[in-house]
Amino acid sequence: MSDAPHAPADVDADVATLGEQLSRAARAIHVQSRELLAPLGITPAAARALRTLARHGEPLRMADLAERMHVVPRTVTTLVDALEEAGLVERRPDPHDRRSTLACLTPRGEERLEQMRRARHEATGELLSALSDEEREQLGGLLRKLDLERRERPC
């Protein structure tokens, strides 16, 4: 018999239920966002690439973009090919390493990113419309706390 305390079954069930509820809420936002992005000709993967480039604030080496997106470099190459064809991203030679290529947002890409943000905001707003302002603030605080905990936890 172990000396470690065991969580009661109802606590485990509550945690599992909360996990499922969070997953369903995230899926609902994702599905709604996908529907709102479709008319913009943007896939969720392409949207992620654009957001990652925008968050960085300056051109990224393709390998760094892949690392930040947690995908293999070949995936980023395919994404950047499609985004470049759409005029949303352009490739530039890396002035510090001639073997590397940088990906950067074009003005059209920045416009599309703003359209995407509005679509995401709309999708999230629909889901959160069931909550009062106070409940939204409380939820935001709890999610920030979880995010901070996750970021501070060693891998």
PDB file of N, CA and C in Angstrom, residues 26-87:
ATOM      1  N   ALA A  26     -12.809  25.016 -26.915  1.00  0.00           N
ATOM      2  CA  ALA A  26     -11.744  25.311 -27.880  1.00  0.00           C
ATOM      3  C   ALA A  26     -12.132  24.811 -29.268  1.00  0.00           C
ATOM      4  N   ARG A  27     -12.718  23.623 -29.342  1.00  0.00           N
ATOM      5  CA  ARG A  27     -13.160  23.082 -30.640  1.00  0.00           C
ATOM      6  C   ARG A  27     -14.239  23.957 -31.258  1.00  0.00           C
ATOM      7  N   ALA A  28     -15.150  24.439 -30.427  1.00  0.00           N
ATOM      8  CA  ALA A  28     -16.227  25.298 -30.939  1.00  0.00           C
ATOM      9  C   ALA A  28     -15.646  26.575 -31.546  1.00  0.00           C
ATOM     10  N   ILE A  29     -14.676  27.174 -30.880  1.00  0.00           N
ATOM     11  CA  ILE A  29     -14.027  28.368 -31.405  1.00  0.00           C
ATOM     12  C   ILE A  29     -13.288  28.027 -32.696  1.00  0.00           C
ATOM     13  N   HIS A  30     -12.603  26.887 -32.710  1.00  0.00           N
ATOM     14  CA  HIS A  30     -11.844  26.462 -33.894  1.00  0.00           C
ATOM     15  C   HIS A  30     -12.774  26.247 -35.091  1.00  0.00           C
ATOM     16  N   VAL A  31     -13.873  25.542 -34.879  1.00  0.00           N
ATOM     17  CA  VAL A  31     -14.820  25.269 -35.970  1.00  0.00           C
ATOM     18  C   VAL A  31     -15.414  26.575 -36.486  1.00  0.00           C
ATOM     19  N   GLN A  32     -15.835  27.429 -35.589  1.00  0.00           N
ATOM     20  CA  GLN A  32     -16.416  28.715 -35.988  1.00  0.00           C
ATOM     21  C   GLN A  32     -15.379  29.556 -36.727  1.00  0.00           C
ATOM     22  N   SER A  33     -14.147  29.562 -36.243  1.00  0.00           N
ATOM     23  CA  SER A  33     -13.083  30.317 -36.906  1.00  0.00           C
ATOM     24  C   SER A  33     -12.821  29.770 -38.297  1.00  0.00           C
ATOM     25  N   ARG A  34     -12.790  28.452 -38.417  1.00  0.00           N
ATOM     26  CA  ARG A  34     -12.548  27.822 -39.723  1.00  0.00           C
ATOM     27  C   ARG A  34     -13.625  28.258 -40.719  1.00  0.00           C
ATOM     28  N   GLU A  35     -14.874  28.278 -40.260  1.00  0.00           N
ATOM     29  CA  GLU A  35     -15.972  28.692 -41.136  1.00  0.00           C
ATOM     30  C   GLU A  35     -15.832  30.161 -41.542  1.00  0.00           C
ATOM     31  N   LEU A  36     -15.369  30.998 -40.625  1.00  0.00           N
ATOM     32  CA  LEU A  36     -15.203  32.413 -40.919  1.00  0.00           C
ATOM     33  C   LEU A  36     -13.944  32.682 -41.760  1.00  0.00           C
ATOM     34  N   LEU A  37     -12.927  31.797 -41.655  1.00  0.00           N
ATOM     35  CA  LEU A  37     -11.699  31.953 -42.437  1.00  0.00           C
ATOM     36  C   LEU A  37     -11.857  31.457 -43.872  1.00  0.00           C
ATOM     37  N   ALA A  38     -12.741  30.503 -44.076  1.00  0.00           N
ATOM     38  CA  ALA A  38     -12.891  29.895 -45.403  1.00  0.00           C
ATOM     39  C   ALA A  38     -13.109  30.929 -46.504  1.00  0.00           C
ATOM     40  N   PRO A  39     -13.989  31.917 -46.329  1.00  0.00           N
ATOM     41  CA  PRO A  39     -14.163  32.904 -47.403  1.00  0.00           C
ATOM     42  C   PRO A  39     -12.895  33.728 -47.667  1.00  0.00           C
ATOM     43  N   LEU A  40     -11.977  33.756 -46.689  1.00  0.00           N
ATOM     44  CA  LEU A  40     -10.725  34.488 -46.867  1.00  0.00           C
ATOM     45  C   LEU A  40      -9.679  33.634 -47.580  1.00  0.00           C
ATOM     46  N   GLY A  41     -10.021  32.364 -47.824  1.00  0.00           N
ATOM     47  CA  GLY A  41      -9.086  31.463 -48.489  1.00  0.00           C
ATOM     48  C   GLY A  41      -7.932  31.049 -47.608  1.00  0.00           C
ATOM     49  N   ILE A  42      -8.154  31.022 -46.311  1.00  0.00           N
ATOM     50  CA  ILE A  42      -7.093  30.711 -45.353  1.00  0.00           C
ATOM     51  C   ILE A  42      -7.428  29.432 -44.599  1.00  0.00           C
ATOM     52  N   THR A  43      -6.484  28.526 -44.543  1.00  0.00           N
ATOM     53  CA  THR A  43      -6.638  27.318 -43.743  1.00  0.00           C
ATOM     54  C   THR A  43      -6.162  27.621 -42.323  1.00  0.00           C
ATOM     55  N   PRO A  44      -6.551  26.806 -41.345  1.00  0.00           N
ATOM     56  CA  PRO A  44      -6.043  27.024 -39.988  1.00  0.00           C
ATOM     57  C   PRO A  44      -4.505  26.984 -39.923  1.00  0.00           C
ATOM     58  N   ALA A  45      -3.878  26.102 -40.692  1.00  0.00           N
ATOM     59  CA  ALA A  45      -2.407  26.025 -40.682  1.00  0.00           C
ATOM     60  C   ALA A  45      -1.799  27.305 -41.253  1.00  0.00           C
ATOM     61  N   ALA A  46      -2.367  27.812 -42.334  1.00  0.00           N
ATOM     62  CA  ALA A  46      -1.875  29.055 -42.920  1.00  0.00           C
ATOM     63  C   ALA A  46      -2.088  30.217 -41.952  1.00  0.00           C
ATOM     64  N   ALA A  47      -3.217  30.216 -41.273  1.00  0.00           N
ATOM     65  CA  ALA A  47      -3.505  31.261 -40.289  1.00  0.00           C
ATOM     66  C   ALA A  47      -2.465  31.230 -39.174  1.00  0.00           C
ATOM     67  N   ARG A  48      -2.114  30.030 -38.733  1.00  0.00           N
ATOM     68  CA  ARG A  48      -1.086  29.893 -37.695  1.00  0.00           C
ATOM     69  C   ARG A  48       0.246  30.447 -38.158  1.00  0.00           C
ATOM     70  N   ALA A  49       0.608  30.165 -39.401  1.00  0.00           N
ATOM     71  CA  ALA A  49       1.874  30.670 -39.937  1.00  0.00           C
ATOM     72  C   ALA A  49       1.862  32.202 -39.971  1.00  0.00           C
ATOM     73  N   LEU A  50       0.769  32.781 -40.440  1.00  0.00           N
ATOM     74  CA  LEU A  50       0.671  34.241 -40.489  1.00  0.00           C
ATOM     75  C   LEU A  50       0.746  34.844 -39.089  1.00  0.00           C
ATOM     76  N   ARG A  51       0.031  34.239 -38.141  1.00  0.00           N
ATOM     77  CA  ARG A  51       0.059  34.749 -36.759  1.00  0.00           C
ATOM     78  C   ARG A  51       1.460  34.635 -36.165  1.00  0.00           C
ATOM     79  N   THR A  52       2.150  33.547 -36.458  1.00  0.00           N
ATOM     80  CA  THR A  52       3.498  33.347 -35.928  1.00  0.00           C
ATOM     81  C   THR A  52       4.447  34.401 -36.483  1.00  0.00           C
ATOM     82  N   LEU A  53       4.362  34.657 -37.775  1.00  0.00           N
ATOM     83  CA  LEU A  53       5.195  35.707 -38.376  1.00  0.00           C
ATOM     84  C   LEU A  53       4.873  37.074 -37.769  1.00  0.00           C
ATOM     85  N   ALA A  54       3.612  37.360 -37.597  1.00  0.00           N
ATOM     86  CA  ALA A  54       3.200  38.655 -37.046  1.00  0.00           C
ATOM     87  C   ALA A  54       3.668  38.816 -35.604  1.00  0.00           C
ATOM     88  N   ARG A  55       3.543  37.749 -34.810  1.00  0.00           N
ATOM     89  CA  ARG A  55       3.974  37.819 -33.406  1.00  0.00           C
ATOM     90  C   ARG A  55       5.468  38.105 -33.308  1.00  0.00           C
ATOM     91  N   HIS A  56       6.247  37.535 -34.216  1.00  0.00           N
ATOM     92  CA  HIS A  56       7.692  37.736 -34.168  1.00  0.00           C
ATOM     93  C   HIS A  56       8.050  39.178 -34.510  1.00  0.00           C
ATOM     94  N   GLY A  57       7.284  39.791 -35.405  1.00  0.00           N
ATOM     95  CA  GLY A  57       7.475  41.199 -35.708  1.00  0.00           C
ATOM     96  C   GLY A  57       8.523  41.503 -36.762  1.00  0.00           C
ATOM     97  N   GLU A  58       9.272  40.534 -37.184  1.00  0.00           N
ATOM     98  CA  GLU A  58      10.254  40.725 -38.252  1.00  0.00           C
ATOM     99  C   GLU A  58      10.395  39.411 -39.004  1.00  0.00           C
ATOM    100  N   PRO A  59      11.001  39.446 -40.182  1.00  0.00           N
ATOM    101  CA  PRO A  59      11.117  38.207 -40.957  1.00  0.00           C
ATOM    102  C   PRO A  59      11.777  37.092 -40.157  1.00  0.00           C
ATOM    103  N   LEU A  60      11.312  35.879 -40.410  1.00  0.00           N
ATOM    104  CA  LEU A  60      11.843  34.698 -39.720  1.00  0.00           C
ATOM    105  C   LEU A  60      12.498  33.756 -40.717  1.00  0.00           C
ATOM    106  N   ARG A  61      13.592  33.152 -40.303  1.00  0.00           N
ATOM    107  CA  ARG A  61      14.161  32.075 -41.098  1.00  0.00           C
ATOM    108  C   ARG A  61      13.126  30.960 -41.157  1.00  0.00           C
ATOM    109  N   MET A  62      13.082  30.280 -42.284  1.00  0.00           N
ATOM    110  CA  MET A  62      12.097  29.212 -42.465  1.00  0.00           C
ATOM    111  C   MET A  62      12.223  28.172 -41.355  1.00  0.00           C
ATOM    112  N   ALA A  63      13.456  27.807 -40.999  1.00  0.00           N
ATOM    113  CA  ALA A  63      13.669  26.811 -39.948  1.00  0.00           C
ATOM    114  C   ALA A  63      13.133  27.313 -38.603  1.00  0.00           C
ATOM    115  N   ASP A  64      13.298  28.605 -38.336  1.00  0.00           N
ATOM    116  CA  ASP A  64      12.790  29.173 -37.082  1.00  0.00           C
ATOM    117  C   ASP A  64      11.266  29.208 -37.073  1.00  0.00           C
ATOM    118  N   LEU A  65      10.686  29.487 -38.220  1.00  0.00           N
ATOM    119  CA  LEU A  65       9.225  29.464 -38.320  1.00  0.00           C
ATOM    120  C   LEU A  65       8.704  28.055 -38.036  1.00  0.00           C
ATOM    121  N   ALA A  66       9.354  27.056 -38.606  1.00  0.00           N
ATOM    122  CA  ALA A  66       8.954  25.668 -38.363  1.00  0.00           C
ATOM    123  C   ALA A  66       9.069  25.327 -36.877  1.00  0.00           C
ATOM    124  N   GLU A  67      10.156  25.750 -36.261  1.00  0.00           N
ATOM    125  CA  GLU A  67      10.357  25.466 -34.834  1.00  0.00           C
ATOM    126  C   GLU A  67       9.284  26.136 -33.980  1.00  0.00           C
ATOM    127  N   ARG A  68       8.982  27.375 -34.264  1.00  0.00           N
ATOM    128  CA  ARG A  68       7.968  28.105 -33.489  1.00  0.00           C
ATOM    129  C   ARG A  68       6.571  27.516 -33.674  1.00  0.00           C
ATOM    130  N   MET A  69       6.336  26.933 -34.856  1.00  0.00           N
ATOM    131  CA  MET A  69       5.032  26.323 -35.128  1.00  0.00           C
ATOM    132  C   MET A  69       4.987  24.859 -34.691  1.00  0.00           C
ATOM    133  N   HIS A  70       6.135  24.322 -34.270  1.00  0.00           N
ATOM    134  CA  HIS A  70       6.235  22.915 -33.853  1.00  0.00           C
ATOM    135  C   HIS A  70       5.863  21.967 -34.989  1.00  0.00           C
ATOM    136  N   VAL A  71       6.392  22.273 -36.172  1.00  0.00           N
ATOM    137  CA  VAL A  71       6.185  21.417 -37.337  1.00  0.00           C
ATOM    138  C   VAL A  71       7.534  21.182 -38.011  1.00  0.00           C
ATOM    139  N   VAL A  72       7.573  20.235 -38.929  1.00  0.00           N
ATOM    140  CA  VAL A  72       8.810  19.961 -39.651  1.00  0.00           C
ATOM    141  C   VAL A  72       9.012  21.042 -40.717  1.00  0.00           C
ATOM    142  N   PRO A  73      10.266  21.321 -41.060  1.00  0.00           N
ATOM    143  CA  PRO A  73      10.538  22.370 -42.047  1.00  0.00           C
ATOM    144  C   PRO A  73       9.811  22.168 -43.378  1.00  0.00           C
ATOM    145  N   ARG A  74       9.639  20.933 -43.829  1.00  0.00           N
ATOM    146  CA  ARG A  74       8.949  20.687 -45.094  1.00  0.00           C
ATOM    147  C   ARG A  74       7.517  21.224 -45.055  1.00  0.00           C
ATOM    148  N   THR A  75       6.872  21.111 -43.916  1.00  0.00           N
ATOM    149  CA  THR A  75       5.510  21.632 -43.763  1.00  0.00           C
ATOM    150  C   THR A  75       5.496  23.146 -43.949  1.00  0.00           C
ATOM    151  N   VAL A  76       6.487  23.819 -43.363  1.00  0.00           N
ATOM    152  CA  VAL A  76       6.566  25.274 -43.488  1.00  0.00           C
ATOM    153  C   VAL A  76       6.832  25.666 -44.939  1.00  0.00           C
ATOM    154  N   THR A  77       7.659  24.897 -45.618  1.00  0.00           N
ATOM    155  CA  THR A  77       7.937  25.196 -47.024  1.00  0.00           C
ATOM    156  C   THR A  77       6.642  25.171 -47.836  1.00  0.00           C
ATOM    157  N   THR A  78       5.838  24.151 -47.618  1.00  0.00           N
ATOM    158  CA  THR A  78       4.563  24.031 -48.331  1.00  0.00           C
ATOM    159  C   THR A  78       3.632  25.189 -47.971  1.00  0.00           C
ATOM    160  N   LEU A  79       3.553  25.523 -46.689  1.00  0.00           N
ATOM    161  CA  LEU A  79       2.701  26.634 -46.248  1.00  0.00           C
ATOM    162  C   LEU A  79       3.161  27.954 -46.865  1.00  0.00           C
ATOM    163  N   VAL A  80       4.454  28.213 -46.802  1.00  0.00           N
ATOM    164  CA  VAL A  80       4.981  29.470 -47.338  1.00  0.00           C
ATOM    165  C   VAL A  80       4.796  29.520 -48.856  1.00  0.00           C
ATOM    166  N   ASP A  81       4.931  28.378 -49.535  1.00  0.00           N
ATOM    167  CA  ASP A  81       4.663  28.338 -50.976  1.00  0.00           C
ATOM    168  C   ASP A  81       3.250  28.857 -51.257  1.00  0.00           C
ATOM    169  N   ALA A  82       2.272  28.313 -50.528  1.00  0.00           N
ATOM    170  CA  ALA A  82       0.873  28.702 -50.746  1.00  0.00           C
ATOM    171  C   ALA A  82       0.630  30.160 -50.359  1.00  0.00           C
ATOM    172  N   LEU A  83       1.216  30.586 -49.248  1.00  0.00           N
ATOM    173  CA  LEU A  83       1.032  31.967 -48.804  1.00  0.00           C
ATOM    174  C   LEU A  83       1.721  32.950 -49.748  1.00  0.00           C
ATOM    175  N   GLU A  84       2.852  32.549 -50.294  1.00  0.00           N
ATOM    176  CA  GLU A  84       3.553  33.397 -51.250  1.00  0.00           C
ATOM    177  C   GLU A  84       2.741  33.510 -52.547  1.00  0.00           C
ATOM    178  N   GLU A  85       2.186  32.393 -52.980  1.00  0.00           N
ATOM    179  CA  GLU A  85       1.359  32.398 -54.186  1.00  0.00           C
ATOM    180  C   GLU A  85       0.144  33.315 -54.023  1.00  0.00           C
ATOM    181  N   ALA A  86      -0.383  33.366 -52.800  1.00  0.00           N
ATOM    182  CA  ALA A  86      -1.537  34.234 -52.518  1.00  0.00           C
ATOM    183  C   ALA A  86      -1.130  35.682 -52.280  1.00  0.00           C
ATOM    184  N   GLY A  87       0.172  35.959 -52.276  1.00  0.00           N
ATOM    185  CA  GLY A  87       0.652  37.322 -52.067  1.00  0.00           C
ATOM    186  C   GLY A  87       0.650  37.769 -50.617  1.00  0.00           C
TER     187      GLY A  87
END
